[in-house]
GROMACS .gro file of N, CA and C in nm:
model
  492
    1MET      N    1  11.109  10.634  13.528
    1MET     CA    2  10.997  10.634  13.470
    1MET      C    3  10.938  10.507  13.541
    2THR      N    4  10.762  10.532  13.507
    2THR     CA    5  10.725  10.473  13.551
    2THR      C    6  10.587  10.417  13.447
    3LEU      N    7  10.543  10.343  13.460
    3LEU     CA    8  10.472  10.272  13.344
    3LEU      C    9  10.311  10.176  13.394
    4THR      N   10  10.208  10.177  13.381
    4THR     CA   11  10.090  10.114  13.401
    4THR      C   12  10.034  10.011  13.347
    5LEU      N   13   9.986   9.924  13.396
    5LEU     CA   14   9.930   9.801  13.325
    5LEU      C   15   9.783   9.811  13.382
    6ILE      N   16   9.699   9.811  13.333
    6ILE     CA   17   9.544   9.804  13.364
    6ILE      C   18   9.508   9.662  13.299
    7LEU      N   19   9.532   9.536  13.353
    7LEU     CA   20   9.471   9.353  13.313
    7LEU      C   21   9.317   9.372  13.371
    8MET      N   22   9.243   9.327  13.220
    8MET     CA   23   9.078   9.310  13.288
    8MET      C   24   9.039   9.186  13.198
    9ARG      N   25   8.931   9.126  13.281
    9ARG     CA   26   8.926   8.956  13.172
    9ARG      C   27   8.787   9.049  13.178
   10HIS      N   28   8.754   8.977  13.050
   10HIS     CA   29   8.627   9.031  13.018
   10HIS      C   30   8.507   9.024  13.096
   11ALA      N   31   8.407   9.060  13.075
   11ALA     CA   32   8.276   9.079  13.189
   11ALA      C   33   8.217   8.961  13.085
   12LYS      N   34   8.095   8.935  13.190
   12LYS     CA   35   8.035   8.813  13.188
   12LYS      C   36   7.951   8.774  13.032
   13SER      N   37   7.984   8.678  13.001
   13SER     CA   38   7.951   8.629  12.870
   13SER      C   39   7.824   8.583  12.828
   14SER      N   40   7.779   8.540  12.722
   14SER     CA   41   7.632   8.446  12.753
   14SER      C   42   7.647   8.304  12.684
   15TRP      N   43   7.584   8.227  12.733
   15TRP     CA   44   7.538   8.103  12.723
   15TRP      C   45   7.461   8.051  12.631
   16GLU      N   46   7.367   8.168  12.618
   16GLU     CA   47   7.264   8.125  12.518
   16GLU      C   48   7.235   8.046  12.424
   17GLU      N   49   7.366   8.053  12.300
   17GLU     CA   50   7.343   8.004  12.200
   17GLU      C   51   7.465   7.894  12.202
   18PRO      N   52   7.433   7.786  12.259
   18PRO     CA   53   7.524   7.663  12.276
   18PRO      C   54   7.618   7.616  12.121
   19ALA      N   55   7.557   7.658  12.018
   19ALA     CA   56   7.610   7.641  11.872
   19ALA      C   57   7.725   7.684  11.894
   20LEU      N   58   7.707   7.836  11.934
   20LEU     CA   59   7.816   7.928  11.904
   20LEU      C   60   7.936   7.878  11.939
   21ALA      N   61   8.038   7.909  11.864
   21ALA     CA   62   8.206   7.884  11.924
   21ALA      C   63   8.251   7.957  12.030
   22ASP      N   64   8.335   7.876  12.117
   22ASP     CA   65   8.403   8.008  12.218
   22ASP      C   66   8.404   8.121  12.193
   23HIS      N   67   8.486   8.175  12.091
   23HIS     CA   68   8.531   8.287  12.037
   23HIS      C   69   8.452   8.385  11.984
   24ASP      N   70   8.311   8.331  11.962
   24ASP     CA   71   8.202   8.391  11.906
   24ASP      C   72   8.083   8.452  11.994
   25ARG      N   73   8.113   8.434  12.135
   25ARG     CA   74   8.037   8.432  12.249
   25ARG      C   75   8.024   8.607  12.283
   26PRO      N   76   7.892   8.636  12.265
   26PRO     CA   77   7.886   8.772  12.311
   26PRO      C   78   7.866   8.792  12.451
   27LEU      N   79   7.839   8.933  12.520
   27LEU     CA   80   7.806   8.936  12.648
   27LEU      C   81   7.716   8.931  12.667
   28ASN      N   82   7.617   8.899  12.771
   28ASN     CA   83   7.534   8.878  12.862
   28ASN      C   84   7.465   9.058  12.919
   29LYS      N   85   7.328   9.071  12.931
   29LYS     CA   86   7.309   9.211  12.998
   29LYS      C   87   7.361   9.256  13.124
   30ARG      N   88   7.413   9.119  13.201
   30ARG     CA   89   7.506   9.151  13.340
   30ARG      C   90   7.646   9.236  13.286
   31GLY      N   91   7.699   9.123  13.177
   31GLY     CA   92   7.796   9.154  13.116
   31GLY      C   93   7.816   9.315  13.044
   32LYS      N   94   7.729   9.335  12.987
   32LYS     CA   95   7.684   9.487  12.921
   32LYS      C   96   7.694   9.590  13.030
   33ARG      N   97   7.664   9.579  13.102
   33ARG     CA   98   7.614   9.730  13.240
   33ARG      C   99   7.727   9.683  13.328
   34ALA      N  100   7.833   9.547  13.330
   34ALA     CA  101   7.958   9.539  13.449
   34ALA      C  102   8.062   9.654  13.343
   35ALA      N  103   8.045   9.611  13.205
   35ALA     CA  104   8.145   9.682  13.141
   35ALA      C  105   8.107   9.794  13.130
   36LYS      N  106   8.037   9.871  13.110
   36LYS     CA  107   7.971  10.002  13.126
   36LYS      C  108   8.021  10.075  13.256
   37ALA      N  109   8.000   9.999  13.378
   37ALA     CA  110   8.063   9.999  13.498
   37ALA      C  111   8.188  10.046  13.494
   38LEU      N  112   8.285   9.940  13.478
   38LEU     CA  113   8.396   9.960  13.454
   38LEU      C  114   8.493  10.073  13.389
   39GLY      N  115   8.401  10.117  13.253
   39GLY     CA  116   8.448  10.246  13.226
   39GLY      C  117   8.435  10.337  13.309
   40ALA      N  118   8.330  10.349  13.358
   40ALA     CA  119   8.284  10.484  13.452
   40ALA      C  120   8.402  10.467  13.562
   41TRP      N  121   8.439  10.364  13.637
   41TRP     CA  122   8.527  10.320  13.756
   41TRP      C  123   8.667  10.359  13.686
   42LEU      N  124   8.699  10.320  13.567
   42LEU     CA  125   8.821  10.371  13.513
   42LEU      C  126   8.854  10.488  13.517
   43ARG      N  127   8.755  10.601  13.472
   43ARG     CA  128   8.778  10.764  13.420
   43ARG      C  129   8.752  10.803  13.559
   44GLY      N  130   8.660  10.730  13.665
   44GLY     CA  131   8.706  10.797  13.809
   44GLY      C  132   8.767  10.805  13.862
   45GLN      N  133   8.880  10.704  13.848
   45GLN     CA  134   9.007  10.686  13.923
   45GLN      C  135   9.130  10.708  13.871
   46MET      N  136   9.110  10.758  13.732
   46MET     CA  137   9.210  10.869  13.610
   46MET      C  138   9.320  10.732  13.605
   47HIS      N  139   9.250  10.633  13.565
   47HIS     CA  140   9.326  10.498  13.500
   47HIS      C  141   9.251  10.515  13.363
   48GLN      N  142   9.335  10.631  13.286
   48GLN     CA  143   9.352  10.635  13.143
   48GLN      C  144   9.400  10.567  13.043
   49PRO      N  145   9.397  10.448  13.017
   49PRO     CA  146   9.515  10.397  12.935
   49PRO      C  147   9.506  10.483  12.752
   50ASP      N  148   9.674  10.471  12.726
   50ASP     CA  149   9.680  10.551  12.614
   50ASP      C  150   9.730  10.451  12.494
   51GLN      N  151   9.681  10.307  12.545
   51GLN     CA  152   9.681  10.200  12.425
   51GLN      C  153   9.602  10.091  12.495
   52ALA      N  154   9.527   9.989  12.430
   52ALA     CA  155   9.463   9.935  12.470
   52ALA      C  156   9.495   9.766  12.368
   53ILE      N  157   9.508   9.696  12.440
   53ILE     CA  158   9.585   9.570  12.372
   53ILE      C  159   9.432   9.457  12.424
   54VAL      N  160   9.355   9.404  12.321
   54VAL     CA  161   9.210   9.329  12.348
   54VAL      C  162   9.218   9.176  12.276
   55SER      N  163   9.207   9.098  12.334
   55SER     CA  164   9.180   8.916  12.226
   55SER      C  165   9.084   8.976  12.133
   56THR      N  166   9.060   8.871  12.057
   56THR     CA  167   8.986   8.922  11.935
   56THR      C  168   8.822   8.842  11.920
   57ALA      N  169   8.819   8.773  12.066
   57ALA     CA  170   8.694   8.732  12.108
   57ALA      C  171   8.594   8.832  12.134
   58ILE      N  172   8.494   8.806  12.044
   58ILE     CA  173   8.361   8.894  12.059
   58ILE      C  174   8.328   8.945  12.232
   59ARG      N  175   8.342   8.872  12.288
   59ARG     CA  176   8.325   8.912  12.435
   59ARG      C  177   8.420   9.032  12.485
   60THR      N  178   8.519   9.004  12.455
   60THR     CA  179   8.630   9.119  12.505
   60THR      C  180   8.640   9.260  12.401
   61ARG      N  181   8.568   9.227  12.264
   61ARG     CA  182   8.597   9.335  12.214
   61ARG      C  183   8.447   9.414  12.236
   62ASP      N  184   8.329   9.341  12.224
   62ASP     CA  185   8.208   9.421  12.333
   62ASP      C  186   8.215   9.457  12.465
   63THR      N  187   8.324   9.430  12.551
   63THR     CA  188   8.363   9.455  12.687
   63THR      C  189   8.468   9.611  12.643
   64TYR      N  190   8.572   9.568  12.548
   64TYR     CA  191   8.628   9.692  12.529
   64TYR      C  192   8.541   9.842  12.453
   65ASP      N  193   8.453   9.788  12.409
   65ASP     CA  194   8.316   9.872  12.316
   65ASP      C  195   8.271   9.964  12.446
   66ARG      N  196   8.207   9.895  12.534
   66ARG     CA  197   8.129   9.939  12.624
   66ARG      C  198   8.191   9.997  12.732
   67LEU      N  199   8.365   9.991  12.730
   67LEU     CA  200   8.401  10.087  12.849
   67LEU      C  201   8.370  10.233  12.823
   68GLY      N  202   8.344  10.246  12.687
   68GLY     CA  203   8.342  10.401  12.628
   68GLY      C  204   8.499  10.472  12.659
   69LEU      N  205   8.555  10.398  12.595
   69LEU     CA  206   8.710  10.515  12.575
   69LEU      C  207   8.723  10.497  12.443
   70THR      N  208   8.812  10.624  12.401
   70THR     CA  209   8.776  10.683  12.265
   70THR      C  210   8.923  10.649  12.209
   71LEU      N  211   8.977  10.599  12.258
   71LEU     CA  212   9.109  10.530  12.204
   71LEU      C  213   9.079  10.391  12.121
   72GLU      N  214   9.151  10.401  12.018
   72GLU     CA  215   9.115  10.285  11.946
   72GLU      C  216   9.242  10.177  11.954
   73ALA      N  217   9.157  10.045  11.985
   73ALA     CA  218   9.233   9.947  12.019
   73ALA      C  219   9.304   9.857  11.899
   74ASP      N  220   9.402   9.794  11.969
   74ASP     CA  221   9.481   9.716  11.875
   74ASP      C  222   9.418   9.574  11.945
   75PHE      N  223   9.374   9.480  11.826
   75PHE     CA  224   9.322   9.339  11.866
   75PHE      C  225   9.380   9.229  11.825
   76SER      N  226   9.444   9.167  11.932
   76SER     CA  227   9.530   9.080  11.923
   76SER      C  228   9.490   8.923  11.937
   77PRO      N  229   9.500   8.835  11.832
   77PRO     CA  230   9.447   8.698  11.855
   77PRO      C  231   9.546   8.623  11.927
   78GLU      N  232   9.687   8.679  11.989
   78GLU     CA  233   9.795   8.625  12.060
   78GLU      C  234   9.664   8.625  12.248
   79LEU      N  235   9.637   8.711  12.249
   79LEU     CA  236   9.550   8.723  12.381
   79LEU      C  237   9.432   8.604  12.383
   80TYR      N  238   9.401   8.569  12.251
   80TYR     CA  239   9.280   8.448  12.277
   80TYR      C  240   9.330   8.320  12.357
   81ASN      N  241   9.294   8.296  12.507
   81ASN     CA  242   9.320   8.132  12.536
   81ASN      C  243   9.486   8.168  12.576
   82ALA      N  244   9.546   8.319  12.590
   82ALA     CA  245   9.678   8.346  12.583
   82ALA      C  246   9.711   8.294  12.770
   83ASN      N  247   9.833   8.212  12.763
   83ASN     CA  248   9.885   8.202  12.891
   83ASN      C  249   9.952   8.287  12.910
   84SER      N  250  10.001   8.281  13.062
   84SER     CA  251  10.102   8.432  13.136
   84SER      C  252  10.208   8.453  13.021
   85ALA      N  253  10.294   8.338  13.006
   85ALA     CA  254  10.417   8.380  12.885
   85ALA      C  255  10.367   8.462  12.743
   86GLU      N  256  10.242   8.363  12.725
   86GLU     CA  257  10.204   8.464  12.622
   86GLU      C  258  10.158   8.577  12.625
   87MET      N  259  10.098   8.627  12.736
   87MET     CA  260  10.051   8.763  12.774
   87MET      C  261  10.159   8.844  12.781
   88GLN      N  262  10.299   8.809  12.830
   88GLN     CA  263  10.428   8.880  12.869
   88GLN      C  264  10.456   8.932  12.751
   89MET      N  265  10.485   8.851  12.640
   89MET     CA  266  10.545   8.879  12.530
   89MET      C  267  10.452   8.967  12.447
   90VAL      N  268  10.305   8.963  12.450
   90VAL     CA  269  10.241   9.073  12.389
   90VAL      C  270  10.277   9.198  12.460
   91LEU      N  271  10.282   9.220  12.634
   91LEU     CA  272  10.300   9.337  12.667
   91LEU      C  273  10.405   9.351  12.655
   92GLU      N  274  10.510   9.274  12.621
   92GLU     CA  275  10.657   9.364  12.628
   92GLU      C  276  10.676   9.409  12.443
   93MET      N  277  10.550   9.425  12.363
   93MET     CA  278  10.562   9.473  12.244
   93MET      C  279  10.477   9.600  12.260
   94ALA      N  280  10.419   9.641  12.410
   94ALA     CA  281  10.393   9.774  12.394
   94ALA      C  282  10.443   9.893  12.393
   95SER      N  283  10.361  10.038  12.361
   95SER     CA  284  10.442  10.111  12.328
   95SER      C  285  10.367  10.234  12.460
   96GLY      N  286  10.268  10.186  12.537
   96GLY     CA  287  10.191  10.319  12.565
   96GLY      C  288  10.255  10.288  12.713
   97ASN      N  289  10.215  10.413  12.780
   97ASN     CA  290  10.243  10.449  12.957
   97ASN      C  291  10.166  10.392  13.005
   98THR      N  292  10.040  10.394  12.956
   98THR     CA  293   9.933  10.308  13.041
   98THR      C  294   9.880  10.238  12.963
   99VAL      N  295   9.877  10.095  12.965
   99VAL     CA  296   9.856   9.977  12.864
   99VAL      C  297   9.702   9.896  12.912
  100LEU      N  298   9.590   9.873  12.877
  100LEU     CA  299   9.509   9.811  12.866
  100LEU      C  300   9.509   9.669  12.809
  101MET      N  301   9.527   9.588  12.867
  101MET     CA  302   9.472   9.408  12.831
  101MET      C  303   9.373   9.350  12.865
  102ILE      N  304   9.277   9.325  12.804
  102ILE     CA  305   9.167   9.279  12.810
  102ILE      C  306   9.152   9.095  12.745
  103GLY      N  307   9.144   9.030  12.818
  103GLY     CA  308   9.167   8.895  12.813
  103GLY      C  309   9.083   8.767  12.861
  104HIS      N  310   9.157   8.650  12.886
  104HIS     CA  311   9.055   8.563  12.934
  104HIS      C  312   9.138   8.480  13.060
  105ASN      N  313   9.055   8.384  13.122
  105ASN     CA  314   9.107   8.298  13.228
  105ASN      C  315   9.123   8.204  13.162
  106PRO      N  316   9.207   8.105  13.194
  106PRO     CA  317   9.290   8.151  13.327
  106PRO      C  318   9.441   8.220  13.297
  107GLY      N  319   9.459   8.224  13.175
  107GLY     CA  320   9.594   8.313  13.172
  107GLY      C  321   9.542   8.475  13.223
  108ILE      N  322   9.466   8.542  13.218
  108ILE     CA  323   9.482   8.678  13.258
  108ILE      C  324   9.497   8.647  13.426
  109SER      N  325   9.434   8.571  13.514
  109SER     CA  326   9.442   8.559  13.649
  109SER      C  327   9.602   8.509  13.712
  110ALA      N  328   9.660   8.374  13.629
  110ALA     CA  329   9.841   8.366  13.592
  110ALA      C  330   9.931   8.492  13.607
  111PHE      N  331   9.877   8.550  13.492
  111PHE     CA  332   9.936   8.665  13.486
  111PHE      C  333   9.929   8.777  13.555
  112ALA      N  334   9.829   8.831  13.602
  112ALA     CA  335   9.837   8.900  13.725
  112ALA      C  336   9.863   8.873  13.851
  113ASN      N  337   9.898   8.754  13.870
  113ASN     CA  338   9.954   8.655  13.990
  113ASN      C  339  10.117   8.702  13.989
  114GLU      N  340  10.151   8.661  13.873
  114GLU     CA  341  10.267   8.649  13.848
  114GLU      C  342  10.325   8.802  13.817
  115MET      N  343  10.288   8.876  13.766
  115MET     CA  344  10.322   9.012  13.751
  115MET      C  345  10.339   9.098  13.923
  116ALA      N  346  10.263   9.046  13.973
  116ALA     CA  347  10.239   9.153  14.101
  116ALA      C  348  10.372   9.139  14.209
  117ALA      N  349  10.394   9.209  14.275
  117ALA     CA  350  10.535   9.182  14.370
  117ALA      C  351  10.445   9.116  14.491
  118GLN      N  352  10.319   9.177  14.516
  118GLN     CA  353  10.233   9.142  14.617
  118GLN      C  354  10.089   9.139  14.561
  119ALA      N  355  10.027   9.021  14.596
  119ALA     CA  356   9.878   8.984  14.569
  119ALA      C  357   9.827   9.092  14.655
  120HIS      N  358   9.676   9.143  14.548
  120HIS     CA  359   9.611   9.192  14.646
  120HIS      C  360   9.518   9.158  14.751
  121SER      N  361   9.471   9.190  14.804
  121SER     CA  362   9.427   9.111  14.972
  121SER      C  363   9.266   9.092  14.938
  122HIS      N  364   9.249   9.149  14.825
  122HIS     CA  365   9.088   9.079  14.782
  122HIS      C  366   9.070   8.945  14.784
  123ALA      N  367   8.981   8.872  14.839
  123ALA     CA  368   8.960   8.721  14.794
  123ALA      C  369   8.975   8.662  14.676
  124ARG      N  370   8.936   8.751  14.590
  124ARG     CA  371   8.899   8.685  14.458
  124ARG      C  372   9.034   8.757  14.337
  125PHE      N  373   9.108   8.816  14.403
  125PHE     CA  374   9.214   8.836  14.332
  125PHE      C  375   9.339   8.716  14.250
  126HIS      N  376   9.300   8.586  14.304
  126HIS     CA  377   9.399   8.512  14.242
  126HIS      C  378   9.289   8.457  14.137
  127ASP      N  379   9.173   8.458  14.192
  127ASP     CA  380   9.074   8.355  14.056
  127ASP      C  381   9.051   8.459  13.976
  128PHE      N  382   9.030   8.592  13.966
  128PHE     CA  383   8.975   8.702  13.860
  128PHE      C  384   8.847   8.625  13.807
  129PRO      N  385   8.734   8.672  13.864
  129PRO     CA  386   8.570   8.629  13.798
  129PRO      C  387   8.567   8.727  13.697
  130THR      N  388   8.472   8.713  13.593
  130THR     CA  389   8.457   8.813  13.506
  130THR      C  390   8.439   8.931  13.522
  131GLY      N  391   8.504   9.027  13.408
  131GLY     CA  392   8.520   9.189  13.471
  131GLY      C  393   8.632   9.220  13.582
  132GLY      N  394   8.695   9.078  13.644
  132GLY     CA  395   8.790   9.161  13.718
  132GLY      C  396   8.894   9.247  13.672
  133THR      N  397   8.919   9.361  13.721
  133THR     CA  398   9.018   9.428  13.681
  133THR      C  399   9.162   9.513  13.746
  134VAL      N  400   9.267   9.492  13.740
  134VAL     CA  401   9.367   9.519  13.818
  134VAL      C  402   9.430   9.619  13.774
  135VAL      N  403   9.500   9.727  13.831
  135VAL     CA  404   9.594   9.813  13.761
  135VAL      C  405   9.739   9.771  13.897
  136MET      N  406   9.820   9.839  13.806
  136MET     CA  407   9.951   9.808  13.856
  136MET      C  408  10.064   9.885  13.781
  137ARG      N  409  10.176   9.912  13.891
  137ARG     CA  410  10.233  10.004  13.836
  137ARG      C  411  10.404   9.942  13.826
  138PHE      N  412  10.457   9.958  13.714
  138PHE     CA  413  10.580   9.929  13.734
  138PHE      C  414  10.719  10.015  13.744
  139ASP      N  415  10.792  10.037  13.781
  139ASP     CA  416  10.925  10.121  13.779
  139ASP      C  417  11.012  10.083  13.618
  140ILE      N  418  10.948  10.119  13.542
  140ILE     CA  419  11.034  10.063  13.414
  140ILE      C  420  11.040  10.152  13.308
  141ALA      N  421  11.122  10.209  13.213
  141ALA     CA  422  11.125  10.262  13.106
  141ALA      C  423  11.030  10.237  12.990
  142THR      N  424  11.067  10.094  12.960
  142THR     CA  425  10.990  10.064  12.857
  142THR      C  426  10.941   9.894  12.866
  143TRP      N  427  10.824   9.850  12.794
  143TRP     CA  428  10.759   9.750  12.851
  143TRP      C  429  10.852   9.627  12.835
  144ASP      N  430  10.952   9.604  12.732
  144ASP     CA  431  11.031   9.524  12.692
  144ASP      C  432  11.113   9.475  12.825
  145GLN      N  433  11.134   9.616  12.929
  145GLN     CA  434  11.196   9.497  13.041
  145GLN      C  435  11.127   9.477  13.176
  146VAL      N  436  10.981   9.465  13.136
  146VAL     CA  437  10.901   9.430  13.246
  146VAL      C  438  10.935   9.267  13.273
  147GLU      N  439  10.936   9.254  13.454
  147GLU     CA  440  10.960   9.141  13.471
  147GLU      C  441  10.879   9.064  13.586
  148PRO      N  442  10.844   8.957  13.570
  148PRO     CA  443  10.745   8.922  13.664
  148PRO      C  444  10.784   8.941  13.853
  149GLY      N  445  10.663   8.966  13.946
  149GLY     CA  446  10.673   8.991  14.059
  149GLY      C  447  10.748   9.130  14.088
  150THR      N  448  10.733   9.218  13.972
  150THR     CA  449  10.764   9.354  14.016
  150THR      C  450  10.653   9.481  13.998
  151GLY      N  451  10.525   9.418  13.995
  151GLY     CA  452  10.423   9.546  13.967
  151GLY      C  453  10.337   9.558  14.085
  152GLN      N  454  10.359   9.696  14.138
  152GLN     CA  455  10.294   9.715  14.271
  152GLN      C  456  10.139   9.735  14.236
  153VAL      N  457  10.049   9.684  14.281
  153VAL     CA  458   9.921   9.684  14.247
  153VAL      C  459   9.883   9.815  14.318
  154LEU      N  460   9.765   9.851  14.234
  154LEU     CA  461   9.717   9.993  14.286
  154LEU      C  462   9.596   9.995  14.303
  155ASP      N  463   9.522   9.898  14.261
  155ASP     CA  464   9.385   9.892  14.251
  155ASP      C  465   9.341   9.717  14.214
  156PHE      N  466   9.230   9.722  14.266
  156PHE     CA  467   9.177   9.562  14.233
  156PHE      C  468   9.019   9.558  14.210
  157VAL      N  469   8.946   9.541  14.133
  157VAL     CA  470   8.805   9.559  14.168
  157VAL      C  471   8.722   9.451  14.096
  158LEU      N  472   8.589   9.423  14.112
  158LEU     CA  473   8.529   9.339  14.050
  158LEU      C  474   8.359   9.443  14.045
  159PRO      N  475   8.321   9.437  13.895
  159PRO     CA  476   8.220   9.531  13.866
  159PRO      C  477   8.046   9.482  13.951
  160ARG      N  478   8.075   9.361  14.006
  160ARG     CA  479   7.911   9.303  14.084
  160ARG      C  480   7.970   9.392  14.217
  161GLU      N  481   8.096   9.431  14.245
  161GLU     CA  482   8.075   9.509  14.358
  161GLU      C  483   8.065   9.660  14.386
  162PHE      N  484   8.031   9.692  14.278
  162PHE     CA  485   7.988   9.844  14.257
  162PHE      C  486   7.854   9.863  14.292
  163PRO      N  487   7.825  10.018  14.323
  163PRO     CA  488   7.648  10.017  14.391
  163PRO      C  489   7.614  10.007  14.255
  164GLU      N  490   7.475   9.988  14.271
  164GLU     CA  491   7.395   9.999  14.182
  164GLU      C  492   7.343  10.131  14.105
   0.00000   0.00000   0.00000
């Protein structure tokens, strides 16, 4: 059996209100467009999650909402500023066959790089700019069997590279 992981860094956030706590920053205009484009890309590539686990931060929630998925998300405080080990613990509790996780850097890029059997050739795979999304397949039956270095990278995209 195979399971699929879609790891996504939230889209571009706004810094217009410096008094806002980091957790409360929304998406900026570019981020809103990018999240919508990522949703269209996921549907176009047939990467349809059956479970979504999303950080509780406003910008990750906004990113998820703009993807246009009909699936109800699980909002996880553990994903807010999670490191790679914490992200793996959250994933090990997942139950979907195709799981979407939306989080933050530096954890999301570290987790993607640790889970991949071989890094994607894209120059930005290692640092995961905002909206960066990777799709990996694992030859496992349940997520509690997931191990670093075993994910086959199927796709990696950045929304800024989509045509307008």
